[in-house]
Amino acid sequence: MYQVKAIDEFSVNEFAGDIFQVKDTDTPDAVLVRSSKVPDELITQHLLLVARSGIGTNTINIDACTQNGTAVFNTPGANANAVKELVLQVLFTTARPLQAAINHTAGLKGDHLQQQAEATRYQFIGHELYGKTIGIIGLGAIGQRLADSCYHLGMQVVGYNRSPKNLQFVQQLETIEDVLAAADFVVLLLPLTETTEGLMNADRFKSMRHNAVLLNFGRGELVDNAAVIDALNQGQFQQYITDFPTTALREQGHVVMLPHLGGNTVEALSQSANLTLQNTRDFLETGVIRASVNFPTADLPFNSPHRLTVFFKSRSAFWNDIATILSRHHVPVLEMISNMRGEHGYMLVNIDLLKPHLTAEDTNRLIQEISSIDGAIRVRILTNPSALSTHLNA
Ligand SMILES: NC(=O)C1=CN([C@@H]2O[C@H](COP(=O)(O)OP(=O)(O)OC[C@H]3O[C@@H](n4cnc5c(N)ncnc54)[C@H](O)[C@@H]3O)[C@@H](O)[C@H]2O)C=CC1
Ligand SMILES: O=C(O)C(=O)COP(=O)(O)O
């Protein structure tokens, strides 16, 4: 039974069945996590996978995982609608001072509330989003959904993505500066990477419109916080709204902070958690990879009694070396698939260890031999969990 460590809260017991149990161990086979940091110490030879419930993987040492042969998963799109709706909510409340108006109305005293309210409502005149320009930086799952919604609200939608996309409702501009110069609202929806860290800096703030509002739902580190405070103090733009609070930003004028709320809906949390558990279960049981951050995709029906899985650093004749070892042990190869991602590869090989009747000891020797091939990083042999295997074994 696999040992799974849940760094953040997950309710997994029902789903886990008999293949894994949640345990607070220092040497887990799998780690489940939301936004918390995955300590490097957990990346041991035991660690087969890290499953991120959510999108951002900046708190996981992906390079160390890859070198260790640890697959990293996230849940693309699972919380995109939740973030989109929150950005829309913030846009609406930015345009019209709803909370202040509600508080004011609740505080009115005496009779004739409607007359009192109407006599004072001039304090809460807002703006309309219709006709305003929104600039979306990062046109992925969230950015695209937001673009569609804003277009249908009658906004002008401009955007920027590292690699331009084929999108109907966004005018994609050449540079980030072009977006900043055009937009009343600038929304950051980028991952945190070496390239995007500090992307919004003093120079870029100079390109923004004086009345503009910057909304950051990507990651706090996309924005240089010292520069944002200076820029707001100098009136270079109007307001900074961020989902990533920091002490430096607290009590600064024109800054609104949310407690990392983007994906925090019942629906998004449950979709993300389900996908995380599905990825975990599938990989542990069958070795398949449908969407990983660092492994290539590899899916193959598990219709053999056993399966060899190998994650490796690519080199010529790698498969020949494996085939030679399997043949020496008289293990028949029934079907296989191998895919590449950058300089790494991953293969699923359906085999039958019953035909040569390998003992557990033989199987371990087989794993060791394949593991010692130049380039091999992680080798596993799985037993088919399905009824078909029982049938095949009979
Ligand atoms: N506030 C919150 O609770 C949440 C925040 N997020 C953040 O939002 C980010 C985006 O989420 P999704 O849209 O679901 O991810 P996604 O992976 O679908 O989209 C990211 C987009 O950014 C683009 N991109 C990457 N680097 C870029 C660069 N240097 N310049 C321009 N474009 C670049 C990619 O090409 C892609 O289109 C996540 O990585 C995460 O950091 C995601 C979900 C919830
Ligand atoms: O999916 C993401 O990248 C998010 O930022 C959401 O993170 P969370 O799982 O809400 O801590």
Short mmCIF file of C-alpha atoms and ligand atoms in Angstrom, two decimals:
data_model
loop_
_atom_site.label_atom_id
_atom_site.label_comp_id
_atom_site.label_asym_id
_atom_site.label_seq_id
_atom_site.Cartn_x
_atom_site.Cartn_y
_atom_site.Cartn_z
CA MET A 1 0.00 0.00 0.00
CA TYR A 2 1.40 3.41 -0.99
CA GLN A 3 2.01 6.05 1.69
CA VAL A 4 0.61 9.45 0.75
CA LYS A 5 1.40 12.63 2.63
CA ALA A 6 -1.15 15.45 2.40
CA ILE A 7 0.64 18.74 3.07
CA ASP A 8 -2.60 20.72 2.85
CA GLU A 9 -6.01 19.47 3.86
CA PHE A 10 -7.57 16.81 1.61
CA SER A 11 -10.33 14.36 2.32
CA VAL A 12 -9.07 11.31 0.48
CA ASN A 13 -10.00 8.27 2.44
CA GLU A 14 -13.08 7.32 0.49
CA PHE A 15 -11.26 7.66 -2.78
CA ALA A 16 -8.08 5.97 -1.76
CA GLY A 17 -9.65 2.55 -1.54
CA ASP A 18 -7.01 -0.02 -0.96
CA ILE A 19 -4.17 1.50 -2.96
CA PHE A 20 -2.97 4.29 -0.72
CA GLN A 21 -3.27 5.56 2.79
CA VAL A 22 -2.69 9.06 4.04
CA LYS A 23 0.13 9.11 6.50
CA ASP A 24 2.33 11.73 8.10
CA THR A 25 5.67 10.33 7.01
CA ASP A 26 9.03 11.84 5.99
CA THR A 27 9.41 9.36 3.13
CA PRO A 28 6.06 9.37 1.31
CA ASP A 29 5.46 7.70 -2.05
CA ALA A 30 3.22 10.60 -3.03
CA VAL A 31 2.59 14.14 -1.83
CA LEU A 32 -0.72 15.99 -2.19
CA VAL A 33 -0.47 19.76 -1.90
CA ARG A 34 -2.25 23.05 -2.58
CA SER A 35 -0.20 26.28 -2.38
CA SER A 36 2.11 25.22 0.44
CA LYS A 37 5.81 24.72 -0.15
CA VAL A 38 6.85 21.12 -0.77
CA PRO A 39 10.02 20.73 1.32
CA ASP A 40 12.98 19.48 -0.72
CA GLU A 41 13.63 16.89 2.01
CA LEU A 42 10.52 15.01 0.86
CA ILE A 43 12.03 14.47 -2.60
CA THR A 44 13.61 11.13 -1.71
CA GLN A 45 13.98 7.91 -3.69
CA HIS A 46 10.53 6.92 -2.36
CA LEU A 47 8.73 9.88 -3.92
CA LEU A 48 6.91 8.76 -7.07
CA LEU A 49 4.71 11.81 -7.51
CA VAL A 50 3.68 15.23 -6.29
CA ALA A 51 0.07 16.15 -7.06
CA ARG A 52 -0.77 19.85 -6.88
CA SER A 53 -4.47 20.53 -6.42
CA GLY A 54 -4.54 23.81 -8.34
CA ILE A 55 -2.38 25.35 -11.04
CA GLY A 56 0.68 27.20 -9.76
CA THR A 57 3.62 24.85 -9.20
CA ASN A 58 6.07 27.53 -8.06
CA THR A 59 6.24 26.03 -4.56
CA ILE A 60 7.52 22.71 -5.92
CA ASN A 61 11.14 22.14 -6.93
CA ILE A 62 10.30 20.76 -10.37
CA ASP A 63 13.93 20.29 -11.47
CA ALA A 64 14.74 18.26 -8.37
CA CYS A 65 11.61 16.16 -8.95
CA THR A 66 12.55 15.51 -12.58
CA GLN A 67 16.09 14.48 -11.67
CA ASN A 68 14.60 12.20 -9.03
CA GLY A 69 12.12 10.65 -11.48
CA THR A 70 9.19 12.11 -9.53
CA ALA A 71 6.16 13.04 -11.66
CA VAL A 72 4.51 16.37 -10.87
CA PHE A 73 0.83 16.89 -11.66
CA ASN A 74 -1.45 19.90 -11.42
CA THR A 75 -5.11 20.40 -12.34
CA PRO A 76 -5.29 22.55 -15.49
CA GLY A 77 -8.48 24.59 -15.76
CA ALA A 78 -10.11 23.14 -12.63
CA ASN A 79 -10.28 26.48 -10.83
CA ALA A 80 -10.24 28.79 -13.87
CA ASN A 81 -13.94 29.69 -13.66
CA ALA A 82 -13.65 30.49 -9.95
CA VAL A 83 -10.80 32.93 -10.59
CA LYS A 84 -12.61 34.47 -13.54
CA GLU A 85 -15.73 35.10 -11.45
CA LEU A 86 -13.71 36.66 -8.64
CA VAL A 87 -11.92 38.99 -11.06
CA LEU A 88 -15.33 40.02 -12.46
CA GLN A 89 -16.64 40.62 -8.94
CA VAL A 90 -13.64 42.81 -8.17
CA LEU A 91 -14.06 44.71 -11.44
CA PHE A 92 -17.70 45.44 -10.62
CA THR A 93 -16.97 46.54 -7.06
CA THR A 94 -14.09 48.69 -8.29
CA ALA A 95 -16.34 50.41 -10.80
CA ARG A 96 -19.15 51.07 -8.29
CA PRO A 97 -18.61 51.64 -4.56
CA LEU A 98 -21.08 48.98 -3.49
CA GLN A 99 -19.74 48.15 -0.03
CA ALA A 100 -19.54 51.82 1.01
CA ALA A 101 -23.12 52.33 -0.21
CA ILE A 102 -24.37 49.28 1.71
CA ASN A 103 -22.61 50.41 4.90
CA HIS A 104 -24.01 53.93 4.50
CA THR A 105 -27.55 52.68 4.02
CA ALA A 106 -27.29 50.34 7.02
CA GLY A 107 -26.15 53.31 9.15
CA LEU A 108 -29.08 55.61 8.26
CA LYS A 109 -31.22 56.43 11.32
CA GLY A 110 -34.88 57.42 11.86
CA ASP A 111 -37.81 57.27 9.43
CA HIS A 112 -38.19 57.88 5.73
CA LEU A 113 -35.14 55.79 4.87
CA GLN A 114 -35.82 55.88 1.17
CA GLN A 115 -35.87 59.70 1.08
CA GLN A 116 -32.72 59.89 3.21
CA ALA A 117 -30.99 57.34 0.99
CA GLU A 118 -31.94 59.05 -2.25
CA ALA A 119 -30.82 62.39 -0.86
CA THR A 120 -27.35 61.04 -0.16
CA ARG A 121 -26.82 58.56 -3.01
CA TYR A 122 -24.82 61.12 -5.04
CA GLN A 123 -21.86 60.08 -2.84
CA PHE A 124 -21.87 56.68 -4.51
CA ILE A 125 -21.94 57.49 -8.19
CA GLY A 126 -19.91 54.83 -9.96
CA HIS A 127 -18.70 53.99 -13.43
CA GLU A 128 -19.72 51.38 -15.97
CA LEU A 129 -17.48 48.65 -17.27
CA TYR A 130 -19.17 48.88 -20.67
CA GLY A 131 -16.82 50.55 -23.12
CA LYS A 132 -13.78 50.44 -20.80
CA THR A 133 -10.63 48.61 -21.84
CA ILE A 134 -9.33 45.59 -19.99
CA GLY A 135 -5.78 44.38 -20.61
CA ILE A 136 -5.15 40.73 -19.78
CA ILE A 137 -1.55 39.60 -19.37
CA GLY A 138 -1.49 35.79 -19.53
CA LEU A 139 -4.11 34.33 -21.88
CA GLY A 140 -4.34 30.80 -20.45
CA ALA A 141 -7.32 28.99 -18.98
CA ILE A 142 -8.34 31.91 -16.74
CA GLY A 143 -7.31 34.73 -19.09
CA GLN A 144 -9.34 33.31 -21.97
CA ARG A 145 -12.47 32.87 -19.87
CA LEU A 146 -12.11 36.38 -18.52
CA ALA A 147 -11.61 37.79 -22.02
CA ASP A 148 -14.83 36.15 -23.24
CA SER A 149 -16.86 37.46 -20.31
CA CYS A 150 -15.49 41.01 -20.58
CA TYR A 151 -16.11 41.09 -24.31
CA HIS A 152 -19.74 40.13 -23.70
CA LEU A 153 -20.02 42.90 -21.10
CA GLY A 154 -19.17 45.34 -23.88
CA MET A 155 -15.58 45.98 -22.81
CA GLN A 156 -12.67 46.41 -25.21
CA VAL A 157 -10.39 43.46 -24.57
CA VAL A 158 -6.67 43.60 -25.27
CA GLY A 159 -4.12 41.07 -24.12
CA TYR A 160 -0.64 39.64 -24.23
CA ASN A 161 0.62 36.08 -24.06
CA ARG A 162 4.15 34.77 -24.48
CA SER A 163 3.07 32.74 -27.49
CA PRO A 164 0.11 34.43 -29.24
CA LYS A 165 -3.09 32.38 -29.25
CA ASN A 166 -5.91 32.00 -31.70
CA LEU A 167 -8.64 33.80 -29.74
CA GLN A 168 -11.85 35.38 -30.91
CA PHE A 169 -12.55 38.05 -28.32
CA VAL A 170 -9.10 39.49 -27.56
CA GLN A 171 -7.00 41.88 -29.55
CA GLN A 172 -3.53 40.53 -28.83
CA LEU A 173 -0.87 43.25 -28.74
CA GLU A 174 2.84 43.01 -29.51
CA THR A 175 4.21 43.92 -26.08
CA ILE A 176 3.21 44.16 -22.44
CA GLU A 177 3.85 47.92 -22.68
CA ASP A 178 1.25 48.18 -25.47
CA VAL A 179 -1.31 46.53 -23.18
CA LEU A 180 -0.44 48.79 -20.24
CA ALA A 181 -0.77 51.90 -22.38
CA ALA A 182 -4.23 50.88 -23.62
CA ALA A 183 -5.95 49.51 -20.51
CA ASP A 184 -8.17 50.97 -17.79
CA PHE A 185 -7.88 47.65 -15.96
CA VAL A 186 -4.74 45.50 -16.20
CA VAL A 187 -5.11 41.90 -14.97
CA LEU A 188 -2.10 39.66 -14.32
CA LEU A 189 -2.88 35.98 -14.88
CA LEU A 190 0.60 34.54 -15.31
CA PRO A 191 2.49 31.74 -13.60
CA LEU A 192 5.46 32.67 -11.42
CA THR A 193 8.61 31.64 -13.28
CA GLU A 194 12.16 32.98 -13.60
CA THR A 195 10.94 35.06 -16.56
CA THR A 196 7.84 36.49 -14.92
CA GLU A 197 9.25 37.34 -11.48
CA GLY A 198 9.25 41.13 -11.07
CA LEU A 199 7.63 41.52 -14.50
CA MET A 200 5.70 44.60 -13.29
CA ASN A 201 8.53 46.94 -12.35
CA ALA A 202 9.16 50.68 -12.11
CA ASP A 203 9.68 51.02 -15.87
CA ARG A 204 6.51 49.18 -16.75
CA PHE A 205 4.39 51.23 -14.30
CA LYS A 206 5.40 54.31 -16.32
CA SER A 207 3.52 52.85 -19.31
CA MET A 208 0.24 52.63 -17.37
CA ARG A 209 -2.63 55.09 -17.59
CA HIS A 210 -3.05 57.44 -14.60
CA ASN A 211 -6.60 56.22 -14.00
CA ALA A 212 -5.71 52.54 -14.37
CA VAL A 213 -6.29 49.77 -11.83
CA LEU A 214 -3.84 46.85 -11.63
CA LEU A 215 -5.30 43.50 -10.53
CA ASN A 216 -2.90 40.69 -9.67
CA PHE A 217 -4.41 37.22 -9.48
CA GLY A 218 -1.28 35.43 -10.79
CA ARG A 219 1.30 35.52 -7.99
CA GLY A 220 2.56 38.26 -5.65
CA GLU A 221 6.13 38.02 -6.95
CA LEU A 222 5.06 39.07 -10.46
CA VAL A 223 5.01 42.62 -9.08
CA ASP A 224 7.88 44.58 -7.54
CA ASN A 225 6.13 45.72 -4.36
CA ALA A 226 8.52 48.60 -3.55
CA ALA A 227 8.07 49.93 -7.08
CA VAL A 228 4.30 49.57 -6.90
CA ILE A 229 4.17 51.66 -3.72
CA ASP A 230 6.34 54.38 -5.33
CA ALA A 231 4.29 54.36 -8.51
CA LEU A 232 1.00 54.71 -6.59
CA ASN A 233 2.45 57.51 -4.45
CA GLN A 234 3.51 59.33 -7.61
CA GLY A 235 0.07 58.86 -9.15
CA GLN A 236 1.37 56.78 -12.06
CA PHE A 237 -1.73 54.64 -11.79
CA GLN A 238 -4.73 54.62 -9.49
CA GLN A 239 -5.03 51.38 -7.52
CA TYR A 240 -3.39 47.99 -6.94
CA ILE A 241 -5.63 45.03 -6.06
CA THR A 242 -3.80 41.83 -5.22
CA ASP A 243 -4.79 38.32 -4.17
CA PHE A 244 -1.37 37.97 -2.48
CA PRO A 245 -1.09 40.08 0.68
CA THR A 246 2.28 41.17 2.07
CA THR A 247 3.34 43.17 5.11
CA ALA A 248 4.98 45.78 2.84
CA LEU A 249 1.67 46.48 1.11
CA ARG A 250 -0.40 46.61 4.29
CA GLU A 251 -1.62 50.09 5.21
CA GLN A 252 -0.49 51.52 1.87
CA GLY A 253 -3.00 53.86 0.29
CA HIS A 254 -4.62 52.68 -2.94
CA VAL A 255 -3.82 49.03 -2.22
CA VAL A 256 -6.51 46.39 -1.68
CA MET A 257 -5.46 42.91 -0.56
CA LEU A 258 -7.42 39.66 -0.72
CA PRO A 259 -6.39 36.47 1.12
CA HIS A 260 -5.53 34.35 -1.96
CA LEU A 261 -9.19 33.76 -2.74
CA GLY A 262 -9.08 33.08 -6.49
CA GLY A 263 -9.73 29.34 -6.52
CA ASN A 264 -11.57 29.28 -3.22
CA THR A 265 -15.03 28.05 -4.21
CA VAL A 266 -16.70 24.79 -3.26
CA GLU A 267 -16.88 23.84 -6.92
CA ALA A 268 -13.26 24.61 -7.80
CA LEU A 269 -11.86 22.98 -4.68
CA SER A 270 -13.83 19.83 -5.25
CA GLN A 271 -12.98 19.64 -8.99
CA SER A 272 -9.30 20.22 -8.25
CA ALA A 273 -9.20 17.68 -5.42
CA ASN A 274 -10.99 15.04 -7.51
CA LEU A 275 -8.60 15.51 -10.40
CA THR A 276 -5.62 15.40 -8.04
CA LEU A 277 -6.79 12.12 -6.53
CA GLN A 278 -7.54 10.69 -9.95
CA ASN A 279 -4.04 11.61 -11.21
CA THR A 280 -2.53 10.10 -8.08
CA ARG A 281 -4.46 6.90 -8.23
CA ASP A 282 -3.92 6.40 -11.99
CA PHE A 283 -0.20 6.99 -11.77
CA LEU A 284 0.36 4.78 -8.75
CA GLU A 285 -1.78 1.96 -10.12
CA THR A 286 -1.09 2.05 -13.84
CA GLY A 287 1.76 4.52 -14.43
CA VAL A 288 -0.26 6.53 -16.98
CA ILE A 289 0.37 10.24 -17.40
CA ARG A 290 -2.47 12.28 -18.87
CA ALA A 291 -1.25 15.79 -17.91
CA SER A 292 1.95 16.31 -15.98
CA VAL A 293 4.12 19.36 -15.49
CA ASN A 294 7.41 17.49 -16.06
CA PHE A 295 6.69 14.02 -17.53
CA PRO A 296 5.57 13.41 -21.11
CA THR A 297 2.04 12.20 -21.66
CA ALA A 298 1.84 8.39 -21.85
CA ASP A 299 -1.37 6.39 -21.87
CA LEU A 300 -1.79 2.77 -22.84
CA PRO A 301 -4.57 0.30 -21.96
CA PHE A 302 -3.31 -1.93 -19.15
CA ASN A 303 -4.39 -5.21 -20.68
CA SER A 304 -1.45 -7.34 -19.62
CA PRO A 305 -0.70 -8.97 -16.27
CA HIS A 306 2.20 -6.62 -15.55
CA ARG A 307 3.67 -3.34 -16.70
CA LEU A 308 7.16 -1.92 -16.72
CA THR A 309 7.41 1.88 -16.47
CA VAL A 310 10.68 3.70 -17.10
CA PHE A 311 11.45 7.42 -16.80
CA PHE A 312 14.78 8.16 -18.42
CA LYS A 313 17.17 10.70 -19.80
CA SER A 314 17.12 10.25 -23.53
CA ARG A 315 20.00 8.64 -25.39
CA SER A 316 20.25 6.48 -28.47
CA ALA A 317 19.65 2.73 -28.15
CA PHE A 318 18.07 3.11 -24.70
CA TRP A 319 15.18 0.82 -25.64
CA ASN A 320 17.59 -1.74 -27.15
CA ASP A 321 19.26 -2.09 -23.76
CA ILE A 322 15.91 -2.67 -22.04
CA ALA A 323 14.78 -5.13 -24.70
CA THR A 324 18.03 -7.06 -24.28
CA ILE A 325 17.49 -7.40 -20.52
CA LEU A 326 13.83 -8.42 -20.92
CA SER A 327 14.77 -10.96 -23.51
CA ARG A 328 17.53 -12.36 -21.29
CA HIS A 329 14.86 -12.92 -18.60
CA HIS A 330 12.46 -14.34 -21.27
CA VAL A 331 9.88 -11.67 -20.45
CA PRO A 332 7.53 -11.14 -23.41
CA VAL A 333 6.74 -7.55 -24.46
CA LEU A 334 3.08 -7.36 -25.42
CA GLU A 335 2.72 -3.67 -26.21
CA MET A 336 4.56 -0.44 -25.43
CA ILE A 337 4.48 3.33 -25.74
CA SER A 338 7.30 5.80 -25.27
CA ASN A 339 7.10 9.60 -25.36
CA MET A 340 9.60 12.41 -24.99
CA ARG A 341 9.49 15.75 -23.21
CA GLY A 342 12.61 17.83 -23.65
CA GLU A 343 15.55 15.63 -22.83
CA HIS A 344 13.49 13.10 -20.85
CA GLY A 345 11.40 10.17 -21.91
CA TYR A 346 8.83 7.92 -20.29
CA MET A 347 7.74 4.48 -21.44
CA LEU A 348 4.99 2.08 -20.50
CA VAL A 349 5.72 -1.51 -21.47
CA ASN A 350 3.04 -4.17 -21.07
CA ILE A 351 4.71 -7.41 -20.07
CA ASP A 352 3.86 -10.81 -18.66
CA LEU A 353 6.03 -11.95 -15.78
CA LEU A 354 3.94 -15.09 -15.30
CA LYS A 355 5.00 -16.77 -18.50
CA PRO A 356 8.61 -17.16 -17.33
CA HIS A 357 7.22 -17.41 -13.75
CA LEU A 358 9.49 -14.85 -12.21
CA THR A 359 9.67 -14.84 -8.42
CA ALA A 360 9.62 -11.62 -6.41
CA GLU A 361 13.37 -11.92 -6.17
CA ASP A 362 13.72 -12.29 -9.95
CA THR A 363 11.50 -9.28 -10.44
CA ASN A 364 13.62 -7.18 -8.10
CA ARG A 365 16.73 -8.25 -9.98
CA LEU A 366 15.04 -7.23 -13.24
CA ILE A 367 14.25 -3.79 -11.81
CA GLN A 368 17.83 -3.40 -10.61
CA GLU A 369 19.27 -4.38 -13.95
CA ILE A 370 17.07 -1.96 -15.85
CA SER A 371 17.76 0.78 -13.28
CA SER A 372 21.48 0.41 -13.87
CA ILE A 373 21.18 1.14 -17.61
CA ASP A 374 22.83 4.46 -18.46
CA GLY A 375 20.06 7.13 -18.50
CA ALA A 376 17.45 5.21 -16.46
CA ILE A 377 16.07 7.43 -13.66
CA ARG A 378 13.01 5.62 -12.29
CA VAL A 379 11.92 2.06 -12.99
CA ARG A 380 8.77 0.42 -11.69
CA ILE A 381 7.00 -2.88 -12.30
CA LEU A 382 3.25 -2.79 -11.70
CA THR A 383 0.74 -5.58 -11.36
CA ASN A 384 -2.53 -5.17 -13.19
CA PRO A 385 -5.17 -4.19 -10.60
CA SER A 386 -8.18 -5.07 -12.76
CA ALA A 387 -10.27 -8.21 -12.95
CA LEU A 388 -8.80 -8.78 -16.38
CA SER A 389 -5.50 -9.51 -14.71
CA THR A 390 -7.11 -12.17 -12.53
CA HIS A 391 -8.55 -13.67 -15.68
CA LEU A 392 -5.19 -13.45 -17.44
CA ASN A 393 -3.41 -14.91 -14.46
CA ALA A 394 -5.74 -17.88 -14.27
N1 LIG B 1 -5.36 33.63 -7.30
C1 LIG B 1 -5.58 32.33 -7.34
O1 LIG B 1 -6.18 31.73 -6.44
C2 LIG B 1 -5.12 31.56 -8.53
C3 LIG B 1 -4.01 31.95 -9.21
N2 LIG B 1 -3.60 31.27 -10.31
C4 LIG B 1 -2.40 31.77 -10.97
O2 LIG B 1 -2.74 32.12 -12.30
C5 LIG B 1 -1.82 31.52 -13.20
C6 LIG B 1 -2.51 31.24 -14.52
O3 LIG B 1 -3.49 30.23 -14.33
P1 LIG B 1 -4.16 29.52 -15.59
O4 LIG B 1 -4.69 30.54 -16.54
O5 LIG B 1 -5.07 28.47 -15.10
O6 LIG B 1 -2.86 28.84 -16.22
P2 LIG B 1 -2.51 28.52 -17.73
O7 LIG B 1 -1.28 27.70 -17.67
O8 LIG B 1 -3.69 28.01 -18.44
O9 LIG B 1 -2.15 29.96 -18.36
C7 LIG B 1 -0.96 30.64 -18.17
C8 LIG B 1 -0.69 31.45 -19.43
O10 LIG B 1 0.43 32.31 -19.19
C9 LIG B 1 1.23 32.29 -20.36
N3 LIG B 1 2.58 32.69 -20.01
C10 LIG B 1 3.50 31.98 -19.31
N4 LIG B 1 4.63 32.70 -19.17
C11 LIG B 1 4.40 33.87 -19.79
C12 LIG B 1 5.20 35.05 -19.99
N5 LIG B 1 6.45 35.13 -19.55
N6 LIG B 1 4.65 36.08 -20.67
C13 LIG B 1 3.39 35.99 -21.15
N7 LIG B 1 2.61 34.90 -21.01
C14 LIG B 1 3.11 33.86 -20.33
C15 LIG B 1 1.13 30.85 -20.86
O11 LIG B 1 1.50 30.78 -22.24
C16 LIG B 1 -0.34 30.56 -20.62
O12 LIG B 1 -1.14 30.93 -21.72
C17 LIG B 1 -1.32 30.27 -12.47
O13 LIG B 1 -0.04 29.89 -12.91
C18 LIG B 1 -1.30 30.71 -11.03
O14 LIG B 1 -0.04 31.30 -10.71
C19 LIG B 1 -4.28 30.19 -10.78
C20 LIG B 1 -5.40 29.75 -10.14
C21 LIG B 1 -5.88 30.35 -8.91
O1 LIG B 2 -4.30 27.14 -8.46
C1 LIG B 2 -3.53 28.05 -8.10
O2 LIG B 2 -2.48 28.32 -8.67
C2 LIG B 2 -3.90 28.86 -6.96
O3 LIG B 2 -3.27 29.86 -6.71
C3 LIG B 2 -4.96 28.38 -6.04
O4 LIG B 2 -4.27 27.95 -4.93
P1 LIG B 2 -5.00 27.28 -3.67
O5 LIG B 2 -5.13 25.85 -3.97
O6 LIG B 2 -6.28 28.00 -3.53
O7 LIG B 2 -4.06 27.50 -2.54
#
